[in-house]
mmCIF file of C-alpha atoms and ligand atoms in Angstrom:
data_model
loop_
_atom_site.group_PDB
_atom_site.id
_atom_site.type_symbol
_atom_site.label_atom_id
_atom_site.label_comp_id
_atom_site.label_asym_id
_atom_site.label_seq_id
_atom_site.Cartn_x
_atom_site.Cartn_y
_atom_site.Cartn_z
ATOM 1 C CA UNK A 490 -12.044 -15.034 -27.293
ATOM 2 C CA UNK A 491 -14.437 -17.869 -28.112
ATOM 3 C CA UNK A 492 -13.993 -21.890 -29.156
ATOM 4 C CA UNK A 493 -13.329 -21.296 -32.528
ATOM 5 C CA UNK A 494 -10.378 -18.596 -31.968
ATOM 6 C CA UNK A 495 -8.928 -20.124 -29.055
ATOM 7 C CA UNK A 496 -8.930 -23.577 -31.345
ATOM 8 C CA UNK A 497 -7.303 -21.347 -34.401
ATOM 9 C CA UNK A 498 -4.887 -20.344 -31.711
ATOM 10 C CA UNK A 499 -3.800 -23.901 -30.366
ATOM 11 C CA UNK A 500 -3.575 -25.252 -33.335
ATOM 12 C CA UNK A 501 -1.522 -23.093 -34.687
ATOM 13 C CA UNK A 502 0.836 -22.992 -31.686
ATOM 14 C CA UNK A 503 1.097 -26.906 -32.110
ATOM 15 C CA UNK A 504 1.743 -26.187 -35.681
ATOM 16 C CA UNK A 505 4.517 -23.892 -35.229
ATOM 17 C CA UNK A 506 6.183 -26.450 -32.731
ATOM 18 C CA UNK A 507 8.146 -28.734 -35.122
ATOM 19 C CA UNK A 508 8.538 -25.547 -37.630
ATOM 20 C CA UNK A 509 10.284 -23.500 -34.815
ATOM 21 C CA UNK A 510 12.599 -26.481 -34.520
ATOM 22 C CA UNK A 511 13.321 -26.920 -37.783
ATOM 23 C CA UNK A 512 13.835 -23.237 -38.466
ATOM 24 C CA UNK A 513 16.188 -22.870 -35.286
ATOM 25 C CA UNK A 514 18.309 -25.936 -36.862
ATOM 26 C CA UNK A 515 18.730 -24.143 -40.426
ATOM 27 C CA UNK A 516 19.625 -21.484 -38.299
ATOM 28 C CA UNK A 517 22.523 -23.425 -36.321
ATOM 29 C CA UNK A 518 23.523 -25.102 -39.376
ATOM 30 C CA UNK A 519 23.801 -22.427 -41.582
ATOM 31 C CA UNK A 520 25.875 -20.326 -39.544
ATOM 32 C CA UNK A 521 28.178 -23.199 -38.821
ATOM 33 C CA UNK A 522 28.875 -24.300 -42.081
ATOM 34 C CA UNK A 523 29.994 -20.704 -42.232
ATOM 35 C CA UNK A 524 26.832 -20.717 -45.254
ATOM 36 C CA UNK A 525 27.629 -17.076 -47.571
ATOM 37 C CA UNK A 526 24.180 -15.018 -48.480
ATOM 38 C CA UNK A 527 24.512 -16.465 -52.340
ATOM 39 C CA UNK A 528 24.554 -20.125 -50.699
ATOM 40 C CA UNK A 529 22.170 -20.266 -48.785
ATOM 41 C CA UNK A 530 19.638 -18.785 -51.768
ATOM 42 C CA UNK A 531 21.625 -20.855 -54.463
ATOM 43 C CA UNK A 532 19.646 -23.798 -52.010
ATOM 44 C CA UNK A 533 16.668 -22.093 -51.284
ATOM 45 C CA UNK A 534 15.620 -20.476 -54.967
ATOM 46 C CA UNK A 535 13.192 -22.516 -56.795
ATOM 47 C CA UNK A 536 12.580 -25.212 -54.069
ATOM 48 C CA UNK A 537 9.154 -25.970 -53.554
ATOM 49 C CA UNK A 538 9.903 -27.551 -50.370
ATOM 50 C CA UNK A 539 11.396 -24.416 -49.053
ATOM 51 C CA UNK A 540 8.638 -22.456 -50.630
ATOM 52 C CA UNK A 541 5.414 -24.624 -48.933
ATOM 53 C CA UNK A 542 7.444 -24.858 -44.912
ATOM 54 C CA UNK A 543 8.267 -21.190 -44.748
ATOM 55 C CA UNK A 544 4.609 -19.978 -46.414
ATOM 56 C CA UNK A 545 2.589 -22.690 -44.166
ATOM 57 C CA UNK A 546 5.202 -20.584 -41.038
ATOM 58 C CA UNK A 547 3.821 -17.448 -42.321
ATOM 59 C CA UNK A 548 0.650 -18.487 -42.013
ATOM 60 C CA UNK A 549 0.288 -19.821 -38.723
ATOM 61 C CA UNK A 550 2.496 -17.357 -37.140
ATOM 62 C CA UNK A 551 0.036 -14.627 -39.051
ATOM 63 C CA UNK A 552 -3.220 -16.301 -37.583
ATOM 64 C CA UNK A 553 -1.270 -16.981 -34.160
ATOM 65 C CA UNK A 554 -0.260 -13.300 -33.608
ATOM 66 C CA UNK A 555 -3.484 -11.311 -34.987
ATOM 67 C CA UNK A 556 -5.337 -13.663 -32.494
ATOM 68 C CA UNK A 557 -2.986 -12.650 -30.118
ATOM 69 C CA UNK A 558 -2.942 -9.003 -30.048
ATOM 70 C CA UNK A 559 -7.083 -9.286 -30.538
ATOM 71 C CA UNK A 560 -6.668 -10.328 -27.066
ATOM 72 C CA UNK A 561 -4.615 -7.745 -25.880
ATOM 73 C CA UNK A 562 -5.705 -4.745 -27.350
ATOM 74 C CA UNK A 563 -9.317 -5.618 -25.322
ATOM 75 C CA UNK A 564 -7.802 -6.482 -22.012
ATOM 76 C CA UNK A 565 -4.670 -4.061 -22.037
ATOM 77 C CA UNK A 566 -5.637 -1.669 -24.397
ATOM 78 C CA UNK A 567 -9.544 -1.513 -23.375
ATOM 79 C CA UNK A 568 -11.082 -1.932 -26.975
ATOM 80 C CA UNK A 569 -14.390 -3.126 -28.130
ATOM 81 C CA UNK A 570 -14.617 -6.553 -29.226
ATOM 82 C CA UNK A 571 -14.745 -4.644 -32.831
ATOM 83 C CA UNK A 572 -12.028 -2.481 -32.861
ATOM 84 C CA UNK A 573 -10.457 -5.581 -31.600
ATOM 85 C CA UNK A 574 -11.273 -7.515 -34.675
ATOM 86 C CA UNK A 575 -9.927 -4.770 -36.934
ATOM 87 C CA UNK A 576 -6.769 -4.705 -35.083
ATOM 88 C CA UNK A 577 -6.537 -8.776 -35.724
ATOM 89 C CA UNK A 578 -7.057 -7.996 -39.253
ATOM 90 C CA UNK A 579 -4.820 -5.357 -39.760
ATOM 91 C CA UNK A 580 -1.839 -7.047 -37.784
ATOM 92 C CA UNK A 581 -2.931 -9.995 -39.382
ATOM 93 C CA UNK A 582 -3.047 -8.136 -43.445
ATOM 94 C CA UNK A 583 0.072 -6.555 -42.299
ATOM 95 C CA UNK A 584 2.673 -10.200 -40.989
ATOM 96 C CA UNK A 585 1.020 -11.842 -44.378
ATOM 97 C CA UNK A 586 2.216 -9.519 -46.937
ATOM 98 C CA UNK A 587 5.738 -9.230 -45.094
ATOM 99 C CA UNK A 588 6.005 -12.601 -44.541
ATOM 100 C CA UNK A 589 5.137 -13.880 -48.146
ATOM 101 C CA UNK A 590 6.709 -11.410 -49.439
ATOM 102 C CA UNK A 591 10.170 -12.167 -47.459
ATOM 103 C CA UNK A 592 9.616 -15.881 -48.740
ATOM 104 C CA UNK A 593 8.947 -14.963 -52.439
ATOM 105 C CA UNK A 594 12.489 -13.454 -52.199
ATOM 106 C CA UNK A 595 14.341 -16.500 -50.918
ATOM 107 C CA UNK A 596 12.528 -18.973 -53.104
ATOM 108 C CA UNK A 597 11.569 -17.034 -56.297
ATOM 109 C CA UNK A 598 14.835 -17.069 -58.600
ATOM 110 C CA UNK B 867 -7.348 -16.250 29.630
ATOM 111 C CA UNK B 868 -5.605 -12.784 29.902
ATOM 112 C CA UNK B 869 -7.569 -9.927 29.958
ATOM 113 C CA UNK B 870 -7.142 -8.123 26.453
ATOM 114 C CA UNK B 871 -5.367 -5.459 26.903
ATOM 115 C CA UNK B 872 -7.695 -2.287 25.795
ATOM 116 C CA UNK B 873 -5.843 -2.055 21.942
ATOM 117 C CA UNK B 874 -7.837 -0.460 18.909
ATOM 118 C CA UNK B 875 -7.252 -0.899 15.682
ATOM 119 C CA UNK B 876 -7.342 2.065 12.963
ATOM 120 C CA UNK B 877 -10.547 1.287 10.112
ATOM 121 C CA UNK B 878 -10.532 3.110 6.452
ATOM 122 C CA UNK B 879 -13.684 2.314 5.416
ATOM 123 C CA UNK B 880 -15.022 3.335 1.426
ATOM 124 C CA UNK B 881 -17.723 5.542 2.116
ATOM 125 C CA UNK B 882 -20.371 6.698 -0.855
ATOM 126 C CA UNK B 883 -20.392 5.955 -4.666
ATOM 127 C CA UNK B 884 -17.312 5.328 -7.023
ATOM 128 C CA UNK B 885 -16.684 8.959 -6.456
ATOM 129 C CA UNK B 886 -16.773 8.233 -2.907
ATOM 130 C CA UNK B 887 -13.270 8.406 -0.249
ATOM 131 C CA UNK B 888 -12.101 6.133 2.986
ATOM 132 C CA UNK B 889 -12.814 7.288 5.926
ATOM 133 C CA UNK B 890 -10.920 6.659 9.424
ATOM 134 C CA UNK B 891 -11.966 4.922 12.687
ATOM 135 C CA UNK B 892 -10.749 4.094 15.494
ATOM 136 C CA UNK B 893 -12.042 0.881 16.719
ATOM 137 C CA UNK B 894 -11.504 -1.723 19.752
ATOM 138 C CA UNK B 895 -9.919 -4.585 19.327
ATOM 139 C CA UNK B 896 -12.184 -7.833 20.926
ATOM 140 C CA UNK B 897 -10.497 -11.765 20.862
ATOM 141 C CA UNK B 898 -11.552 -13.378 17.584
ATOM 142 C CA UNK B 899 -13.353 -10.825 15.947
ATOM 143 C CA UNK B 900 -14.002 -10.808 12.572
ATOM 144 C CA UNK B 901 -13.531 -8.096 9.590
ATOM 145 C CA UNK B 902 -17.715 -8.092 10.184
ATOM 146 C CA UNK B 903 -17.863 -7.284 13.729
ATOM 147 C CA UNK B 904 -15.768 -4.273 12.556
ATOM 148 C CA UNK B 905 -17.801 -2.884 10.336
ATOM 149 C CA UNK B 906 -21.299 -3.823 12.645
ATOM 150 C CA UNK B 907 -19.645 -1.683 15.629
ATOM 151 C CA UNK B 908 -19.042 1.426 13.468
ATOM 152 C CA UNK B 909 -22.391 0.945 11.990
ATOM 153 C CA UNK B 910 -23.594 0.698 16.024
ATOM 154 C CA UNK B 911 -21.333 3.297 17.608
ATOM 155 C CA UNK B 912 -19.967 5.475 15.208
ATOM 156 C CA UNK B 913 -22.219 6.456 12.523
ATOM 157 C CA UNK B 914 -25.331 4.397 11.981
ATOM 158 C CA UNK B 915 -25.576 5.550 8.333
ATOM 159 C CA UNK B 916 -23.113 2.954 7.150
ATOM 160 C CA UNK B 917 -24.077 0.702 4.666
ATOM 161 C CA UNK B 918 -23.044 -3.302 4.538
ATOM 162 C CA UNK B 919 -24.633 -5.870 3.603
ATOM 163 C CA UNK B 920 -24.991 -9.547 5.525
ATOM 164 C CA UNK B 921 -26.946 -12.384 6.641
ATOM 165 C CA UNK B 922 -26.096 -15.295 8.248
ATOM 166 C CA UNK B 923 -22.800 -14.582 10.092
ATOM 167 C CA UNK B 924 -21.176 -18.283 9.615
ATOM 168 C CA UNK B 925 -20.468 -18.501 6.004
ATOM 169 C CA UNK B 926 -23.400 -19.791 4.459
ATOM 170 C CA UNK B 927 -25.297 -17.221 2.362
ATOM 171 C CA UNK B 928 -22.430 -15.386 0.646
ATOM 172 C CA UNK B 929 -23.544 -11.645 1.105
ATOM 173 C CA UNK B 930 -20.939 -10.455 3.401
ATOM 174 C CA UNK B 931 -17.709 -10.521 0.863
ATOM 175 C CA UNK B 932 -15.736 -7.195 0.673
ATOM 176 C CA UNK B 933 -12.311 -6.140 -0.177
ATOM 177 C CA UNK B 934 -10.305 -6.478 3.014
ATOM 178 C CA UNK B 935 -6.707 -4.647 2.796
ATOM 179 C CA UNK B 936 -6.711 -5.002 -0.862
ATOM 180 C CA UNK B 937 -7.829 -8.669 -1.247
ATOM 181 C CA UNK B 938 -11.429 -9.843 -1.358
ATOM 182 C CA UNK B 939 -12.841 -11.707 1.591
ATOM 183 C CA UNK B 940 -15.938 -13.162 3.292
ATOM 184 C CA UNK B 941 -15.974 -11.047 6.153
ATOM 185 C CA UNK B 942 -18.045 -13.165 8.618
ATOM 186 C CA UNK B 943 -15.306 -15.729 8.453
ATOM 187 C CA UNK B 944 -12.346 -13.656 8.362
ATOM 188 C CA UNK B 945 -10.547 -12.983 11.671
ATOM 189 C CA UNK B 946 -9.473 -9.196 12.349
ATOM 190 C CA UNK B 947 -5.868 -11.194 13.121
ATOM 191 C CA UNK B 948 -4.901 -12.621 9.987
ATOM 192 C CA UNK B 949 -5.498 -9.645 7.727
ATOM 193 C CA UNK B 950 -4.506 -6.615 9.896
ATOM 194 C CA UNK B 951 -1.581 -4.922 8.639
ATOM 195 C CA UNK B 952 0.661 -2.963 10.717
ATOM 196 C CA UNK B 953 -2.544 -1.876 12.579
ATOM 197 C CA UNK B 954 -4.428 -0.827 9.915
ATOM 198 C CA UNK B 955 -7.306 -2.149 7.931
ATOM 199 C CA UNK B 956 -8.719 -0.777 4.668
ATOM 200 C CA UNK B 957 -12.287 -2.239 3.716
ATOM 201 C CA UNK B 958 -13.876 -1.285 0.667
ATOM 202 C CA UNK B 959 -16.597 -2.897 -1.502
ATOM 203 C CA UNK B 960 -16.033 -5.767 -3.619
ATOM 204 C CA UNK B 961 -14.176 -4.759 -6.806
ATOM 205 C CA UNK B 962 -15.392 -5.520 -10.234
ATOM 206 C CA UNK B 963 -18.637 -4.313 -9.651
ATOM 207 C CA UNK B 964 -20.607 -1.337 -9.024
ATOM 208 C CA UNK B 965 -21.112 0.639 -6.059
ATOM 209 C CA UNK B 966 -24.515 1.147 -4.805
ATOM 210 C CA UNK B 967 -22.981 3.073 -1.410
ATOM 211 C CA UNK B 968 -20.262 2.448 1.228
ATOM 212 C CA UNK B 969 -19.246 -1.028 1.120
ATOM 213 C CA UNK B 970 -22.315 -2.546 -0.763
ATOM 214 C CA UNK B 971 -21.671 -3.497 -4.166
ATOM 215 C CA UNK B 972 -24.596 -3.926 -6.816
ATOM 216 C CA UNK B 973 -24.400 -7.544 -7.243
ATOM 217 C CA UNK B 974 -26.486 -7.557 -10.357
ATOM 218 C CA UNK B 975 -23.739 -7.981 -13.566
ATOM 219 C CA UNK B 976 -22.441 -10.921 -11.129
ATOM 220 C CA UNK B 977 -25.586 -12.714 -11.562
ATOM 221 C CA UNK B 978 -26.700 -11.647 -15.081
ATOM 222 C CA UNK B 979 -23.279 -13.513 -15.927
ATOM 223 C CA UNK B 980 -24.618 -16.330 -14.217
ATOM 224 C CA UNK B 981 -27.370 -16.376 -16.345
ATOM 225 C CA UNK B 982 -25.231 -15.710 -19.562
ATOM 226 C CA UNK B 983 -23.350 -19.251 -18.734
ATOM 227 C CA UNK B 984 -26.310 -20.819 -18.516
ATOM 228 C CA UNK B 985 -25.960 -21.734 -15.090
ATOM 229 C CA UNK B 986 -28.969 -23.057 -14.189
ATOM 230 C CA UNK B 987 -30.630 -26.778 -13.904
ATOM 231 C CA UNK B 988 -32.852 -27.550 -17.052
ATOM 232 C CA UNK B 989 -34.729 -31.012 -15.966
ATOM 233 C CA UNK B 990 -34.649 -33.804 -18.225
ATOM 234 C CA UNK B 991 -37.927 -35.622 -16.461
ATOM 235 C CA UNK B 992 -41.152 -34.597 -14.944
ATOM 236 C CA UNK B 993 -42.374 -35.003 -11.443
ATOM 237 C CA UNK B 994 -44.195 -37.673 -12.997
ATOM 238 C CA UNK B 995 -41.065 -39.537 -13.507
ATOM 239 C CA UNK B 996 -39.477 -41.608 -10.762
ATOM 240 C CA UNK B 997 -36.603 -39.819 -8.740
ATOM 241 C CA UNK B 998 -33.219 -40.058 -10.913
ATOM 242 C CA UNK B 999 -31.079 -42.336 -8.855
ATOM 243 C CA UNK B 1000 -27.189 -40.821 -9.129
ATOM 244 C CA UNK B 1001 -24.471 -42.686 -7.643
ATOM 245 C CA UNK B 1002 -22.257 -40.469 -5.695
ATOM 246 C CA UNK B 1003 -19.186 -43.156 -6.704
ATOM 247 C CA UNK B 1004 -19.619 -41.896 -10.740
ATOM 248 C CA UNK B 1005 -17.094 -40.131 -11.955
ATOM 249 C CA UNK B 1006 -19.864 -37.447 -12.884
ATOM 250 C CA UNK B 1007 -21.066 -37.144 -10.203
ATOM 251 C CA UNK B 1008 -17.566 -36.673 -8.100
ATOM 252 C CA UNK B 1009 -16.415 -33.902 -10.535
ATOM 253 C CA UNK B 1010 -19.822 -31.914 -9.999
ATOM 254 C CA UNK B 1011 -19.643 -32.104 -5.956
ATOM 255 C CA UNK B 1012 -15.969 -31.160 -6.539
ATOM 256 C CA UNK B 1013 -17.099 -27.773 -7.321
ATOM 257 C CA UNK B 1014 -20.786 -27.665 -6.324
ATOM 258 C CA UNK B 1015 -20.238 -25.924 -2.509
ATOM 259 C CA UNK B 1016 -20.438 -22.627 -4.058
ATOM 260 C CA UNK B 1017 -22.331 -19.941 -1.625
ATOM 261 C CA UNK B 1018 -22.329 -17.072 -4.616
ATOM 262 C CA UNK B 1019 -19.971 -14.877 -2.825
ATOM 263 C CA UNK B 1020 -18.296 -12.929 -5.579
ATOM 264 C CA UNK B 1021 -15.069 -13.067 -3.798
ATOM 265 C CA UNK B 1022 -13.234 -15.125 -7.322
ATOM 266 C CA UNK B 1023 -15.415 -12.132 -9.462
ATOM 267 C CA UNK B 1024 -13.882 -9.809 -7.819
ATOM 268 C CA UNK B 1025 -10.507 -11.261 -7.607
ATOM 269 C CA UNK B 1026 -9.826 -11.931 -11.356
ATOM 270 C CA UNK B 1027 -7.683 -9.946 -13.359
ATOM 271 C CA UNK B 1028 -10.087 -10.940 -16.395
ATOM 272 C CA UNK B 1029 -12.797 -9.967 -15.036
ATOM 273 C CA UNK B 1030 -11.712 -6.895 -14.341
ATOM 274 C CA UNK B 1031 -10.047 -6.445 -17.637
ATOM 275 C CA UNK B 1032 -12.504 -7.406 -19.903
ATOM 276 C CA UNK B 1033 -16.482 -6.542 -19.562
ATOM 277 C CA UNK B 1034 -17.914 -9.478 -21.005
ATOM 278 C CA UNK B 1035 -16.208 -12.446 -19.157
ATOM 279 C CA UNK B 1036 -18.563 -14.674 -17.457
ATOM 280 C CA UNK B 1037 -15.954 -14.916 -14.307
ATOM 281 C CA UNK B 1038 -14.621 -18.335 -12.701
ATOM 282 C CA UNK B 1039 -18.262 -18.484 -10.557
ATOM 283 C CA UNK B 1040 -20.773 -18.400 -13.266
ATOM 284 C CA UNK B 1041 -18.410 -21.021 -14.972
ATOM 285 C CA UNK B 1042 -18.061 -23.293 -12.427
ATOM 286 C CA UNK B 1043 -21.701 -23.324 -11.903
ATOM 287 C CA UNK B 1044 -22.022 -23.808 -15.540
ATOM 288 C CA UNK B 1045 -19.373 -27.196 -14.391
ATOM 289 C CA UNK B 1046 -20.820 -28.367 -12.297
ATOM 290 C CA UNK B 1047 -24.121 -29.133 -14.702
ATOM 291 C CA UNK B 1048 -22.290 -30.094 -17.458
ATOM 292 C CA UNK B 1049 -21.361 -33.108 -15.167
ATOM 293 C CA UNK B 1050 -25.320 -33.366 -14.151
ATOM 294 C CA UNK B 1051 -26.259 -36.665 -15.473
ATOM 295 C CA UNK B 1052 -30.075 -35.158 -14.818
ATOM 296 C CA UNK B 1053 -29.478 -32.083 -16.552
ATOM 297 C CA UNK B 1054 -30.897 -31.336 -20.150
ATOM 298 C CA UNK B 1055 -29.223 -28.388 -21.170
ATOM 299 C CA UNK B 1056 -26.013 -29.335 -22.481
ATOM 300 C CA UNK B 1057 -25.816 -27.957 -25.128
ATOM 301 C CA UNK B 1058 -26.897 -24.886 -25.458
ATOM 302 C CA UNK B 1059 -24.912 -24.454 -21.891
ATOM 303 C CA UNK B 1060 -22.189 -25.399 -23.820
ATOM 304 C CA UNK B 1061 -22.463 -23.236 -26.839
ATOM 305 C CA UNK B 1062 -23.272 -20.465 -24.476
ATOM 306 C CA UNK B 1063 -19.563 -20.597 -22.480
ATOM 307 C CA UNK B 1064 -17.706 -21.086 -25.989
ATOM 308 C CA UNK B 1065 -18.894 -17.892 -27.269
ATOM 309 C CA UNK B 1066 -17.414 -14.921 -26.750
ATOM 310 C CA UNK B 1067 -17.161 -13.986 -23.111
ATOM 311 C CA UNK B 1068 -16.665 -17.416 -21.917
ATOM 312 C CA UNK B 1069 -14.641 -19.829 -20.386
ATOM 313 C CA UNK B 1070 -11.459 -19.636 -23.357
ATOM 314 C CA UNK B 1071 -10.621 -16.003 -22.204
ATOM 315 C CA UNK B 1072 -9.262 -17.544 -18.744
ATOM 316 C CA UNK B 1073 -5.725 -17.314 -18.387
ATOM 317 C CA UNK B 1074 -5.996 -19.941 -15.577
ATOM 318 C CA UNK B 1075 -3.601 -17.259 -13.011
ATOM 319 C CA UNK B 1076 -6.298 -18.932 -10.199
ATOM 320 C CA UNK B 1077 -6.571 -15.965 -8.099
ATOM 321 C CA UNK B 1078 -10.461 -17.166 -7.747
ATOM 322 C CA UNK B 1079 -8.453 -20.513 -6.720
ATOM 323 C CA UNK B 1080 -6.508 -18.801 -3.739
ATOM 324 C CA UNK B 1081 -8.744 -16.751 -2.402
ATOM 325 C CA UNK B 1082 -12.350 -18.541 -3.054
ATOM 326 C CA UNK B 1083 -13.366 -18.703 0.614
ATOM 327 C CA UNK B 1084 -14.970 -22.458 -0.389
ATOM 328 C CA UNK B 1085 -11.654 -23.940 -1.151
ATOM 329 C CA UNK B 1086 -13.225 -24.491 -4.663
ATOM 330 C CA UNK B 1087 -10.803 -24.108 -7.794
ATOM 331 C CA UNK B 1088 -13.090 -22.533 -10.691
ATOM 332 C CA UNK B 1089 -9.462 -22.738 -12.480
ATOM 333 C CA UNK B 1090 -10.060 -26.587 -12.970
ATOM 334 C CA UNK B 1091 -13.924 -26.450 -13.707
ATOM 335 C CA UNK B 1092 -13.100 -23.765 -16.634
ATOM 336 C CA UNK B 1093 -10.135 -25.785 -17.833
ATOM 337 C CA UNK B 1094 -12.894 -28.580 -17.698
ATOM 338 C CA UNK B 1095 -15.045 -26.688 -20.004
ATOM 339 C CA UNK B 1096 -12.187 -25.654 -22.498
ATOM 340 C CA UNK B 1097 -11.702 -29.507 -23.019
ATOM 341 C CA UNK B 1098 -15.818 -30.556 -23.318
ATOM 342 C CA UNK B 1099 -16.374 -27.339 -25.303
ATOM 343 C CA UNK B 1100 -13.290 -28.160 -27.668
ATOM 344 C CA UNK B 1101 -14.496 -31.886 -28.523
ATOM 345 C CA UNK B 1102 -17.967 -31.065 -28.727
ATOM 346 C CA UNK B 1103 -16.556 -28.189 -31.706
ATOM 347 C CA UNK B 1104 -14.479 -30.630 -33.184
ATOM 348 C CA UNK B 1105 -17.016 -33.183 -33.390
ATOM 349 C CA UNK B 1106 -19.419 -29.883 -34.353
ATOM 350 C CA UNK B 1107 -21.625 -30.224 -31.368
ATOM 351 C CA UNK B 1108 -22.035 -26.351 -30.865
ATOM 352 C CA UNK B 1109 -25.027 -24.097 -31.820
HETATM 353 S S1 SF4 C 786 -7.993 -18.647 -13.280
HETATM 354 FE FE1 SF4 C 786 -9.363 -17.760 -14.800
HETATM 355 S S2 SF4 C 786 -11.233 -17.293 -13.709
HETATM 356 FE FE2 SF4 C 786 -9.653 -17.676 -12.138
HETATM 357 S S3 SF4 C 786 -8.839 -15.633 -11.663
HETATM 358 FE FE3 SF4 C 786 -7.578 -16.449 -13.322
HETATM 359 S S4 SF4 C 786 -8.520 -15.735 -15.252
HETATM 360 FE FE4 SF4 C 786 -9.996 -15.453 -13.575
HETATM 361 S S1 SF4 C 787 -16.548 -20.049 -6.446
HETATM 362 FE FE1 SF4 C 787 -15.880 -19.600 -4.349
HETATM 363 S S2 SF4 C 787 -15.292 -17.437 -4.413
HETATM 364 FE FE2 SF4 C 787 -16.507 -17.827 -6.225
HETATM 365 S S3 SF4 C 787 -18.588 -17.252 -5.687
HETATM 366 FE FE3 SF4 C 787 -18.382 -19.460 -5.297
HETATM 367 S S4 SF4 C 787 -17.756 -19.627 -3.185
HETATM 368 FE FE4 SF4 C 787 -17.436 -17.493 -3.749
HETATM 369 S S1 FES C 788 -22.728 -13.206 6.332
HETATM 370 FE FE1 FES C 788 -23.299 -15.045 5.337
HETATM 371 S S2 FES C 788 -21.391 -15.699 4.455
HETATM 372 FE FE2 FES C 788 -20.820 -13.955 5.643
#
């Protein structure tokens, strides 16, 4: 861990503060209105708005997380500080391509 | 007084390398001794081929610490009474650190860290400049002495889980050294002192748990000087300070 990680990592903690909230609202509100599967993509299909908040979550939650388990995989798992760094990448390769992919198929029609 | 009753009090101590085992005494029990006075009267009357390592007896020079029934201690200062448990006492070397033999631990990566944080003075004037006049009232100045009464005992190095987890952390001493010149208004070495405990195994990999806090035997908390540096180190990469 270093300055410029650990700032990558605040930032996008702070970052994912008002998104969480937001997301956990959809959540409530969706599932009150009693919102069917065809709804709730009839609202989210083609939206740019939609399309820009959950890619920017993907994002920060993908940068969050491989910085994350860089950190654990040296001081649980014992790793070099390079292995480490492939691990980051590879988590982080690995939550971007299912996350963008997962929002391509709420947004794209 | 009462006469002390003629009690003992049963001593593992580590004996040899990290390959090395405990090994039991069986050792009187004297009013207010200390962990030390243990270990001098095996070393005196039991087998003189134990190796310790001390100097000064009162808590000054920082040599004596060991791990005392699990939890690292200055021994000098440590009464036999507050740590015994249930009779027994287990004293090893300090942990986090090499074993040269018995309970003297090779204090060298301690201080090479040191070095790594860049804790060290770097003078701003020459002797041909007039004495810097510092006023112990600045707010400087009062966070440095906060955390200046270090004696270098290792005890917080050997107590963090970080340290222990991960080879290349500096540990809570080196970093609170490195503090405590950051806040020297004398000092000229700012920033590459500060570039060096940004980079990799410096102060952002504490996870501020303050064992060095509880169990530093100077009543320093290294927990606040490192949280210290995460904030000068993150406005001085904002503003894009660092080397
Ligand atoms: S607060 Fe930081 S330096 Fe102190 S024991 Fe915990 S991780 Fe180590
Ligand atoms: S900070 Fe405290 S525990 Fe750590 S070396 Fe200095 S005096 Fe010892
Ligand atoms: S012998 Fe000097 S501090 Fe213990």
């Amino acid at each position: 861990m270093n300055v410029r990680l650990y700032f990558l990592q605040r930032a996008t903690a702070m970052l994912m503060v008002p998104l969480i909230i937001v997301h956990v609202v959809v959540i409530f509100y969706a599932t009150r209105r009693g919102l069917s599967a065809a709804e709730i993509l009839s609202r989210t299909r083609g939206s740019l708005g939609w399309a820009t908040y959950y890619s920017l979550f993907v994002i920060a939650a993908t940068v969050h997380a491989g910085i994350g388990v860089r950190t654990v995989s040296i001081e649980w798992g014992g790793l070099r500080p390079r292995s480490a760094d492939a691990v980051m990448w590879g988590m982080g390769f690995a939550l971007l391509v299912l996350g963008l992919r997962a929002v391509t198929a709420v947004v794209l029609a | 007084m009462t006469p002390e009753v003629a009690e003992t009090v049963e001593v593992s101590l580590w004996r040899g390398r990290e390959d090395g085992r405990y090994q039991t005494f069986t050792v009187p029990l004297r009013q207010s001794q200390t962990v030390l006075d243990i270990v001098t009267w095996v070393q005196r009357h039991a087998d003189p081929t134990l190796s310790y390592r001390f100097a000064c007896r009162v808590g000054v020079c920082g040599s004596c610490a060991m791990t005392v029934n699990g939890k690292p201690r200055w021994t000098c200062r440590t009464h036999v009474s507050k740590v015994v448990d249930d009779g027994k006492l287990e004293i090893g070397p300090l942990a986090n650190l090499p074993v040269i033999k018995d309970l003297t631990a090779d204090m060298a990566p301690f201080f090479e860290k040191w070095q790594k944080a860049e804790g060290r003075f770097v003078p701003s004037q020459t002797r041909a400049d007039n004495l810097a006049v510092v006023s112990p009232e600045s707010a400087e100045r009062r966070t440095a002495d906060a955390a200046i009464e270090c004696i270098n005992c290792g005890v917080c190095y050997a107590a963090c889980d970080t340290v222990r987890w991960n080879d290349s952390y500096m540990g809570p001493a080196a970093l609170n050294r490195a503090w405590t010149l950051v806040n020297d208004v004398r000092d000229a070495g700012n920033r590459s002192r500060l570039s060096a405990v940004a980079s990799d195994g410096g102060c952002h990999n504490c996870h501020s748990h303050q064992s060095c806090e509880q169990l530093c035997p100077a009543n320093l908390n290294p927990t606040a000087s490192i949280a210290g540096l995460k904030r000068r180190t993150m406005q001085a990469y904002i503003k894009g300070e660092l080397g």
